[in-house]
mmCIF file of C-alpha atoms in Angstrom:
data_model
loop_
_atom_site.group_PDB
_atom_site.id
_atom_site.type_symbol
_atom_site.label_atom_id
_atom_site.label_comp_id
_atom_site.label_asym_id
_atom_site.label_seq_id
_atom_site.Cartn_x
_atom_site.Cartn_y
_atom_site.Cartn_z
ATOM 1 C CA MET A 1 -30.564 12.104 -12.087
ATOM 2 C CA ALA A 2 -28.353 9.641 -10.271
ATOM 3 C CA THR A 3 -26.043 10.759 -7.475
ATOM 4 C CA VAL A 4 -22.391 10.030 -8.255
ATOM 5 C CA ARG A 5 -19.985 9.756 -5.306
ATOM 6 C CA LEU A 6 -16.346 10.476 -6.158
ATOM 7 C CA PHE A 7 -13.265 9.536 -4.154
ATOM 8 C CA ALA A 8 -9.565 10.418 -4.073
ATOM 9 C CA ARG A 9 -8.236 11.691 -7.452
ATOM 10 C CA LEU A 10 -11.681 11.717 -9.069
ATOM 11 C CA ARG A 11 -12.991 13.961 -6.305
ATOM 12 C CA GLU A 12 -10.097 16.376 -6.878
ATOM 13 C CA LEU A 13 -10.658 16.491 -10.630
ATOM 14 C CA ALA A 14 -14.404 17.102 -10.291
ATOM 15 C CA GLY A 15 -14.014 19.610 -7.463
ATOM 16 C CA ASP A 16 -16.718 17.883 -5.441
ATOM 17 C CA SER A 17 -17.356 14.531 -3.787
ATOM 18 C CA ARG A 18 -21.006 14.293 -4.872
ATOM 19 C CA VAL A 19 -22.495 15.277 -8.239
ATOM 20 C CA GLU A 20 -25.779 14.679 -10.041
ATOM 21 C CA ILE A 21 -25.403 12.999 -13.459
ATOM 22 C CA GLU A 22 -28.053 11.949 -15.992
ATOM 23 C CA GLY A 23 -27.967 8.412 -17.405
ATOM 24 C CA ARG A 24 -30.092 5.283 -17.867
ATOM 25 C CA THR A 25 -27.266 2.843 -17.110
ATOM 26 C CA VAL A 26 -24.092 2.905 -15.052
ATOM 27 C CA GLY A 27 -22.065 3.176 -18.263
ATOM 28 C CA GLU A 28 -24.073 6.172 -19.481
ATOM 29 C CA VAL A 29 -23.631 7.899 -16.126
ATOM 30 C CA ILE A 30 -19.862 7.386 -16.234
ATOM 31 C CA GLU A 31 -19.686 8.557 -19.866
ATOM 32 C CA ALA A 32 -21.663 11.705 -19.024
ATOM 33 C CA ALA A 33 -19.402 12.378 -16.063
ATOM 34 C CA GLY A 34 -16.351 12.051 -18.327
ATOM 35 C CA GLU A 35 -17.813 14.547 -20.806
ATOM 36 C CA LYS A 36 -18.489 16.954 -17.951
ATOM 37 C CA PHE A 37 -15.128 16.773 -16.195
ATOM 38 C CA GLY A 38 -12.724 16.247 -19.096
ATOM 39 C CA PRO A 39 -10.137 13.797 -20.462
ATOM 40 C CA GLU A 40 -8.052 13.575 -17.278
ATOM 41 C CA PHE A 41 -11.184 12.456 -15.405
ATOM 42 C CA VAL A 42 -11.904 9.904 -18.149
ATOM 43 C CA ALA A 43 -8.391 8.469 -17.806
ATOM 44 C CA ALA A 44 -8.698 8.248 -14.023
ATOM 45 C CA VAL A 45 -12.156 6.683 -14.066
ATOM 46 C CA SER A 46 -11.042 3.958 -16.497
ATOM 47 C CA THR A 47 -9.261 2.150 -13.632
ATOM 48 C CA ALA A 48 -11.845 2.891 -10.938
ATOM 49 C CA ARG A 49 -14.098 0.370 -9.256
ATOM 50 C CA VAL A 50 -17.783 1.093 -9.746
ATOM 51 C CA TRP A 51 -20.497 0.542 -7.158
ATOM 52 C CA ARG A 52 -24.235 1.143 -7.319
ATOM 53 C CA ASN A 53 -26.137 1.476 -4.025
ATOM 54 C CA GLY A 54 -23.328 -0.273 -2.150
ATOM 55 C CA GLU A 55 -23.026 -3.206 -4.585
ATOM 56 C CA GLU A 56 -20.354 -3.674 -7.237
ATOM 57 C CA ALA A 57 -21.899 -2.733 -10.593
ATOM 58 C CA ALA A 58 -21.545 -3.554 -14.292
ATOM 59 C CA MET A 59 -21.668 -0.948 -17.048
ATOM 60 C CA ASP A 60 -25.062 -2.129 -18.327
ATOM 61 C CA ASP A 61 -26.772 -2.088 -14.909
ATOM 62 C CA PRO A 62 -29.815 0.219 -14.979
ATOM 63 C CA VAL A 63 -29.756 3.407 -12.919
ATOM 64 C CA ALA A 64 -32.871 4.915 -11.350
ATOM 65 C CA PRO A 65 -33.115 8.619 -10.461
ATOM 66 C CA ASP A 66 -32.600 7.941 -6.743
ATOM 67 C CA ASP A 67 -29.667 5.519 -7.198
ATOM 68 C CA GLU A 68 -26.151 6.270 -6.011
ATOM 69 C CA VAL A 69 -23.118 5.379 -8.131
ATOM 70 C CA ALA A 70 -19.712 5.401 -6.407
ATOM 71 C CA LEU A 71 -16.425 5.615 -8.328
ATOM 72 C CA LEU A 72 -13.320 4.506 -6.405
ATOM 73 C CA PRO A 73 -9.839 4.770 -7.960
ATOM 74 C CA PRO A 74 -7.295 2.043 -7.083
ATOM 75 C CA VAL A 75 -5.558 4.371 -4.610
ATOM 76 C CA SER A 76 -8.193 5.501 -2.129
ATOM 77 C CA GLY A 77 -8.013 5.816 1.627
ATOM 78 C CA GLY A 78 -4.747 3.885 1.975
ATOM 79 C CA ALA A 79 -5.725 0.915 -0.198
ATOM 80 C CA THR A 80 -2.197 0.502 -1.531
ATOM 81 C CA ILE A 81 -0.963 -0.709 1.850
ATOM 82 C CA VAL A 82 -2.264 -4.203 1.130
ATOM 83 C CA ALA A 83 -1.658 -4.306 -2.587
ATOM 84 C CA ALA A 84 1.655 -6.171 -2.394
ATOM 85 C CA SER A 85 0.686 -9.730 -1.429
ATOM 86 C CA PRO A 86 -1.308 -11.761 1.113
ATOM 87 C CA GLU A 87 1.939 -12.552 2.919
ATOM 88 C CA VAL A 88 2.740 -8.865 3.387
ATOM 89 C CA ALA A 89 -0.816 -8.179 4.516
ATOM 90 C CA LEU A 90 -0.544 -10.999 7.072
ATOM 91 C CA ALA A 91 2.792 -9.707 8.326
ATOM 92 C CA ILE A 92 1.526 -6.200 9.125
ATOM 93 C CA PRO A 93 -0.594 -7.082 12.213
ATOM 94 C CA ILE A 94 2.070 -9.545 13.416
ATOM 95 C CA VAL A 95 4.776 -6.889 13.256
ATOM 96 C CA ALA A 96 2.466 -4.365 14.935
ATOM 97 C CA ALA A 97 1.797 -6.781 17.810
ATOM 98 C CA LEU A 98 5.511 -7.487 18.270
ATOM 99 C CA VAL A 99 6.289 -3.769 18.288
ATOM 100 C CA LEU A 100 3.700 -3.205 21.004
ATOM 101 C CA VAL A 101 5.197 -6.018 23.077
ATOM 102 C CA PHE A 102 8.658 -4.471 22.684
ATOM 103 C CA LEU A 103 7.449 -0.980 23.607
ATOM 104 C CA ASN A 104 5.650 -2.323 26.664
ATOM 105 C CA LEU A 105 8.802 -4.087 27.824
ATOM 106 C CA ARG A 106 10.822 -0.929 27.136
ATOM 107 C CA GLY A 107 8.800 0.827 29.800
ATOM 108 C CA ASP A 108 8.720 4.327 28.274
ATOM 109 C CA ALA A 109 5.224 5.846 28.548
ATOM 110 C CA ALA A 110 5.629 8.194 25.576
ATOM 111 C CA TRP A 111 6.842 5.455 23.231
ATOM 112 C CA TRP A 112 4.091 3.133 24.456
ATOM 113 C CA ALA A 113 1.449 5.765 23.682
ATOM 114 C CA ALA A 114 3.003 6.431 20.258
ATOM 115 C CA GLY A 115 3.012 2.713 19.458
ATOM 116 C CA LEU A 116 -0.644 2.408 20.404
ATOM 117 C CA VAL A 117 -1.586 5.357 18.207
ATOM 118 C CA GLY A 118 0.394 3.845 15.315
ATOM 119 C CA ALA A 119 -1.283 0.441 15.626
ATOM 120 C CA VAL A 120 -4.731 1.951 15.960
ATOM 121 C CA GLY A 121 -3.999 4.238 13.013
ATOM 122 C CA LEU A 122 -3.254 1.230 10.805
ATOM 123 C CA TRP A 123 -6.497 -0.378 11.926
ATOM 124 C CA VAL A 124 -8.420 2.816 11.122
ATOM 125 C CA ILE A 125 -6.845 2.950 7.634
ATOM 126 C CA ASP A 126 -7.921 -0.643 7.053
ATOM 127 C CA ILE A 127 -11.470 0.106 8.175
ATOM 128 C CA ALA A 128 -11.539 3.228 5.984
ATOM 129 C CA GLN A 129 -10.424 1.206 2.973
ATOM 130 C CA GLN A 130 -13.173 -1.372 3.422
ATOM 131 C CA VAL A 131 -15.832 1.294 3.979
ATOM 132 C CA GLU A 132 -14.755 3.154 0.842
ATOM 133 C CA LEU A 133 -14.754 -0.063 -1.177
ATOM 134 C CA ARG A 134 -18.473 -0.282 -0.368
ATOM 135 C CA GLY A 135 -18.963 3.157 -1.918
ATOM 136 C CA ARG A 136 -19.034 5.091 1.353
ATOM 137 C CA ILE A 137 -16.820 7.915 2.583
ATOM 138 C CA PHE A 138 -15.008 7.700 5.923
ATOM 139 C CA PRO A 139 -13.333 10.475 8.009
ATOM 140 C CA ALA A 140 -10.121 8.539 8.698
ATOM 141 C CA VAL A 141 -7.996 11.585 9.555
ATOM 142 C CA ALA A 142 -10.493 12.816 12.158
ATOM 143 C CA VAL A 143 -10.647 9.351 13.714
ATOM 144 C CA VAL A 144 -6.857 9.090 13.993
ATOM 145 C CA LEU A 145 -6.746 12.554 15.572
ATOM 146 C CA GLY A 146 -9.249 11.244 18.125
ATOM 147 C CA ALA A 147 -6.887 8.374 18.934
ATOM 148 C CA VAL A 148 -4.038 10.846 19.448
ATOM 149 C CA ALA A 149 -6.290 12.843 21.759
ATOM 150 C CA GLY A 150 -7.097 9.665 23.678
ATOM 151 C CA ALA A 151 -3.406 9.074 24.347
ATOM 152 C CA VAL A 152 -2.537 12.647 25.288
ATOM 153 C CA ILE A 153 -5.570 13.421 27.442
ATOM 154 C CA SER A 154 -5.567 10.081 29.283
ATOM 155 C CA GLU A 155 -1.857 10.449 30.052
ATOM 156 C CA SER A 156 -2.256 14.010 31.325
ATOM 157 C CA MET A 157 -5.610 13.788 33.123
ATOM 158 C CA GLY A 158 -5.696 10.184 34.309
ATOM 159 C CA ALA A 159 -8.889 8.149 34.496
ATOM 160 C CA ALA A 160 -11.118 11.232 34.203
ATOM 161 C CA GLY A 161 -9.421 12.042 30.911
ATOM 162 C CA LEU A 162 -10.849 8.952 29.242
ATOM 163 C CA ALA A 163 -14.346 10.431 29.210
ATOM 164 C CA VAL A 164 -12.996 13.759 27.953
ATOM 165 C CA ALA A 165 -11.084 11.974 25.178
ATOM 166 C CA LEU A 166 -14.219 10.105 24.068
ATOM 167 C CA ALA A 167 -16.193 13.337 23.876
ATOM 168 C CA LEU A 168 -13.406 15.038 21.925
ATOM 169 C CA ALA A 169 -13.208 12.106 19.479
ATOM 170 C CA VAL A 170 -16.891 12.580 18.666
ATOM 171 C CA VAL A 171 -16.452 16.348 18.325
ATOM 172 C CA LEU A 172 -13.558 15.881 15.896
ATOM 173 C CA VAL A 173 -15.643 13.698 13.567
ATOM 174 C CA LEU A 174 -18.556 16.131 13.674
ATOM 175 C CA ALA A 175 -16.231 19.088 13.109
ATOM 176 C CA TRP A 176 -14.694 17.266 10.149
ATOM 177 C CA GLY A 177 -18.149 17.109 8.597
ATOM 178 C CA VAL A 178 -18.724 20.812 9.258
ATOM 179 C CA GLY A 179 -15.454 21.701 7.548
ATOM 180 C CA LEU A 180 -15.738 19.270 4.615
ATOM 181 C CA ALA A 181 -19.112 18.996 2.918
ATOM 182 C CA GLY A 182 -18.530 15.457 1.643
ATOM 183 C CA TYR A 183 -18.383 14.110 5.204
ATOM 184 C CA ARG A 184 -21.723 15.470 6.429
ATOM 185 C CA SER A 185 -23.949 12.543 5.482
ATOM 186 C CA VAL A 186 -25.188 10.055 8.050
ATOM 187 C CA ASP A 187 -23.367 7.180 6.340
ATOM 188 C CA ALA A 188 -20.077 9.032 6.931
ATOM 189 C CA VAL A 189 -20.764 10.435 10.409
ATOM 190 C CA ALA A 190 -22.252 7.308 12.027
ATOM 191 C CA PRO A 191 -19.376 4.867 11.375
ATOM 192 C CA GLY A 192 -16.894 7.689 11.919
ATOM 193 C CA VAL A 193 -18.229 8.413 15.399
ATOM 194 C CA MET A 194 -18.350 4.711 16.290
ATOM 195 C CA VAL A 195 -14.777 4.032 15.180
ATOM 196 C CA ALA A 196 -13.486 7.285 16.695
ATOM 197 C CA MET A 197 -14.885 6.400 20.109
ATOM 198 C CA LEU A 198 -13.508 2.873 19.879
ATOM 199 C CA ALA A 199 -10.052 4.032 18.760
ATOM 200 C CA SER A 200 -9.812 6.774 21.380
ATOM 201 C CA ALA A 201 -11.024 4.475 24.157
ATOM 202 C CA ALA A 202 -8.617 1.698 23.132
ATOM 203 C CA VAL A 203 -5.578 3.979 23.190
ATOM 204 C CA GLY A 204 -6.627 5.805 26.348
ATOM 205 C CA SER A 205 -7.507 2.602 28.180
ATOM 206 C CA LEU A 206 -4.138 0.944 27.534
ATOM 207 C CA VAL A 207 -2.270 4.161 28.366
ATOM 208 C CA LEU A 208 -4.078 4.233 31.712
ATOM 209 C CA ALA A 209 -3.461 0.518 32.293
ATOM 210 C CA ARG A 210 0.297 1.279 32.360
ATOM 211 C CA SER A 211 -0.049 4.439 34.469
ATOM 212 C CA GLY A 212 -0.308 5.092 38.177
ATOM 213 C CA ALA A 213 -4.084 4.867 37.853
ATOM 214 C CA SER A 214 -3.864 1.131 37.128
ATOM 215 C CA PRO A 215 -4.722 -1.262 39.977
ATOM 216 C CA ASP A 216 -1.980 -3.637 38.787
ATOM 217 C CA PRO A 217 1.336 -2.602 37.167
ATOM 218 C CA GLU A 218 1.398 -5.938 35.291
ATOM 219 C CA ALA A 219 -2.068 -5.517 33.796
ATOM 220 C CA VAL A 220 -0.796 -4.600 30.324
ATOM 221 C CA ASP A 221 1.540 -7.622 30.296
ATOM 222 C CA VAL A 222 -1.445 -9.861 30.932
ATOM 223 C CA PHE A 223 -3.527 -8.073 28.308
ATOM 224 C CA LEU A 224 -0.934 -8.439 25.555
ATOM 225 C CA LEU A 225 -0.271 -12.090 26.329
ATOM 226 C CA VAL A 226 -3.963 -12.981 26.485
ATOM 227 C CA VAL A 227 -5.009 -11.073 23.370
ATOM 228 C CA ILE A 228 -2.104 -12.251 21.205
ATOM 229 C CA LEU A 229 -2.482 -15.918 22.129
ATOM 230 C CA ALA A 230 -6.285 -15.893 21.985
ATOM 231 C CA THR A 231 -6.251 -14.221 18.573
ATOM 232 C CA LEU A 232 -3.530 -16.570 17.300
ATOM 233 C CA PHE A 233 -5.256 -19.763 18.456
ATOM 234 C CA GLY A 234 -8.589 -18.474 17.155
ATOM 235 C CA ALA A 235 -7.005 -17.864 13.744
ATOM 236 C CA VAL A 236 -5.517 -21.377 13.734
ATOM 237 C CA ALA A 237 -8.909 -22.882 14.567
ATOM 238 C CA ASP A 238 -10.479 -20.754 11.842
ATOM 239 C CA ASN A 239 -8.121 -22.109 9.191
ATOM 240 C CA VAL A 240 -7.421 -25.733 10.073
ATOM 241 C CA SER A 241 -10.518 -27.095 11.775
ATOM 242 C CA GLN A 242 -14.208 -27.351 11.017
ATOM 243 C CA LEU A 243 -15.145 -29.187 14.217
ATOM 244 C CA PRO A 244 -18.027 -27.467 16.063
ATOM 245 C CA TYR A 245 -16.293 -27.624 19.435
ATOM 246 C CA LEU A 246 -13.157 -26.073 17.945
ATOM 247 C CA ASP A 247 -14.760 -23.125 16.187
ATOM 248 C CA PRO A 248 -12.602 -19.975 16.336
ATOM 249 C CA TYR A 249 -14.907 -18.120 18.728
ATOM 250 C CA THR A 250 -14.926 -20.881 21.324
ATOM 251 C CA VAL A 251 -11.158 -21.296 21.010
ATOM 252 C CA THR A 252 -10.614 -17.542 21.313
ATOM 253 C CA ALA A 253 -12.795 -17.263 24.400
ATOM 254 C CA LEU A 254 -11.386 -20.327 26.166
ATOM 255 C CA THR A 255 -7.803 -19.280 25.423
ATOM 256 C CA ALA A 256 -8.458 -15.807 26.856
ATOM 257 C CA ILE A 257 -9.780 -17.263 30.113
ATOM 258 C CA VAL A 258 -7.122 -19.965 30.510
ATOM 259 C CA VAL A 259 -4.173 -17.708 29.674
ATOM 260 C CA SER A 260 -5.443 -14.948 31.965
ATOM 261 C CA VAL A 261 -5.810 -17.303 34.943
ATOM 262 C CA ALA A 262 -2.550 -19.172 34.211
ATOM 263 C CA THR A 263 -0.583 -15.932 33.934
ATOM 264 C CA ALA A 264 -2.029 -14.640 37.190
ATOM 265 C CA PHE A 265 -1.165 -17.912 38.929
ATOM 266 C CA ILE A 266 2.415 -18.006 37.596
ATOM 267 C CA ARG A 267 3.060 -14.350 38.450
ATOM 268 C CA ASP A 268 1.354 -14.599 41.834
ATOM 269 C CA LEU A 269 -1.345 -12.087 40.936
ATOM 270 C CA ASP A 270 -5.018 -11.976 41.916
ATOM 271 C CA VAL A 271 -6.215 -15.237 40.331
ATOM 272 C CA ALA A 272 -9.904 -14.656 41.088
ATOM 273 C CA GLY A 273 -9.700 -11.116 39.742
ATOM 274 C CA TYR A 274 -7.958 -12.206 36.566
ATOM 275 C CA LEU A 275 -10.518 -14.942 36.053
ATOM 276 C CA LEU A 276 -13.084 -12.160 35.745
ATOM 277 C CA VAL A 277 -10.684 -10.186 33.566
ATOM 278 C CA GLY A 278 -10.301 -13.236 31.328
ATOM 279 C CA LEU A 279 -14.060 -13.581 31.035
ATOM 280 C CA GLY A 280 -14.315 -9.925 30.063
ATOM 281 C CA LEU A 281 -11.583 -10.300 27.449
ATOM 282 C CA ALA A 282 -13.224 -13.464 26.092
ATOM 283 C CA VAL A 283 -16.513 -11.652 25.521
ATOM 284 C CA THR A 284 -14.963 -8.513 24.053
ATOM 285 C CA LEU A 285 -12.616 -10.392 21.708
ATOM 286 C CA VAL A 286 -15.524 -12.309 20.184
ATOM 287 C CA ALA A 287 -17.853 -9.306 20.146
ATOM 288 C CA GLY A 288 -15.107 -7.188 18.605
ATOM 289 C CA ARG A 289 -14.871 -9.576 15.700
ATOM 290 C CA GLY A 290 -18.577 -9.096 15.050
ATOM 291 C CA LEU A 291 -18.207 -5.325 15.297
ATOM 292 C CA GLY A 292 -15.296 -5.431 12.873
ATOM 293 C CA ALA A 293 -17.376 -7.438 10.399
ATOM 294 C CA LEU A 294 -20.168 -4.864 10.681
ATOM 295 C CA LEU A 295 -17.785 -1.999 9.947
ATOM 296 C CA ARG A 296 -16.061 -3.792 7.069
ATOM 297 C CA THR A 297 -19.019 -5.401 5.311
ATOM 298 C CA GLY A 298 -22.107 -3.625 6.625
ATOM 299 C CA THR A 299 -23.403 -6.804 8.269
ATOM 300 C CA VAL A 300 -22.488 -8.878 11.325
ATOM 301 C CA ALA A 301 -20.888 -11.942 9.731
ATOM 302 C CA LEU A 302 -19.247 -14.020 12.430
ATOM 303 C CA ALA A 303 -19.428 -17.171 10.339
ATOM 304 C CA ASP A 304 -17.697 -15.627 7.311
ATOM 305 C CA LYS A 305 -14.192 -14.382 6.637
ATOM 306 C CA VAL A 306 -14.185 -10.610 6.419
ATOM 307 C CA PRO A 307 -11.822 -8.514 4.285
ATOM 308 C CA GLY A 308 -8.977 -6.352 5.522
ATOM 309 C CA PHE A 309 -5.283 -6.647 6.344
ATOM 310 C CA PHE A 310 -5.734 -5.597 10.015
ATOM 311 C CA ARG A 311 -8.826 -7.635 10.849
ATOM 312 C CA PRO A 312 -7.014 -9.637 13.617
ATOM 313 C CA PHE A 313 -7.078 -6.378 15.598
ATOM 314 C CA ASP A 314 -10.892 -6.078 15.468
ATOM 315 C CA GLY A 315 -11.404 -8.013 18.681
ATOM 316 C CA ALA A 316 -8.291 -6.521 20.276
ATOM 317 C CA LEU A 317 -9.572 -2.961 19.776
ATOM 318 C CA LEU A 318 -12.834 -3.609 21.612
ATOM 319 C CA ALA A 319 -11.005 -5.564 24.324
ATOM 320 C CA ALA A 320 -8.545 -2.694 24.741
ATOM 321 C CA ALA A 321 -11.303 -0.087 24.874
ATOM 322 C CA LEU A 322 -12.956 -1.814 27.834
ATOM 323 C CA TYR A 323 -9.827 -3.156 29.526
ATOM 324 C CA PHE A 324 -9.104 -0.324 31.938
ATOM 325 C CA PRO A 325 -12.718 -0.109 33.204
ATOM 326 C CA ILE A 326 -12.711 -3.890 33.668
ATOM 327 C CA ILE A 327 -9.483 -4.023 35.702
ATOM 328 C CA ARG A 328 -10.554 -1.026 37.788
ATOM 329 C CA LEU A 329 -13.786 -2.830 38.577
ATOM 330 C CA VAL A 330 -12.502 -6.326 39.417
ATOM 331 C CA LEU A 331 -8.872 -5.996 40.574
#
C-alpha cells in the first residue's frame, strides 16, 4: 500500500494526516481514498495538488508499495497570502521592511519586538507554504511560538536569554510532534528545528541589539540600512544584469561592506569595527540565501530563482540571527 499524506481540509475530513491506501497508479490511490472518506473528501481532493515522493505527479503515474502520495488543497499553511498577484507578493516584504524601519525609529522596545515577531512570522508562513508544496508537513505554529519566546526571553534576561530562547524553540517543535502525531516524522522535525532556531535567534538578536546589552546604541540602524540596501541592490543585479562581476551575490556582499563602513564613517562610529561587521553581514546575507533555497526547494540553488513571497528575507534572517554575537565580538 502507498502512504497518502493529507493536509489542511483533507486531513480534517480523513481524521488523520497519514493513511495507507491501495492502488497501482496515483489516480487509483486518490479514487480509493475518495471511496473511503466520502463525497466531501472527493470534492475537496478535486482541487488539490498531487505529489509523489516529493515530485508533482500525474494521475497515471505508477505507485509502488513504499511510495508516498501527498494531497495539498489550494489553501494550506497560509498559501492564500500570495494568491493575489506578483505585485502584491513583492509588496509584502517591502512593507515589512518599512514597518521595521519605522518601529526602530519610534524607539519603543515592545513595538520593536512585536514588529520583529510579525516579520519573522510572515517569513515562517512562506517557508511553511513552500515545504508543504513539496508534500511535507511543517510545524509553523510551533516555530512562530519560538520566535515569540526569543523576543520575550531576550528582552527579560539579556544576552544569556538568547541561549535559553534557542533551547526553548527546539523544545517547542519537539513538543509539537509529541502532541500531534502528524508532526513526529524526521522530515517535519528537522526543518522545523532548523527554522525555529533561526527565527528565535533572529528576533532575540535584534531585540538585544537595541537593548542595554548592545555595545553600540546605533547598531540596529546600521543593520537595517545595510541589509535593506544590500538586498535591494542584489535583487536589481539579479534581474537586470548577467555580467559575471555583477552577479547578485557579489553585489550583495560588496554593498554590505561599503554601506557598513560608510555609515560608520558618516556617524563617527568605530569604522574598523564596522568593517568587520560588514564582512560578517556580507557572508551571512549570501549564506542565508542558500539556506533559504534549501528550505524552500530541498536543494541549495544559489544560481536559480527560488519560490516564495518572502524570499528577500532569507539572507536577512541569518544575518539577524548572528548580528548580536558579531557586534559583541568586534565592537
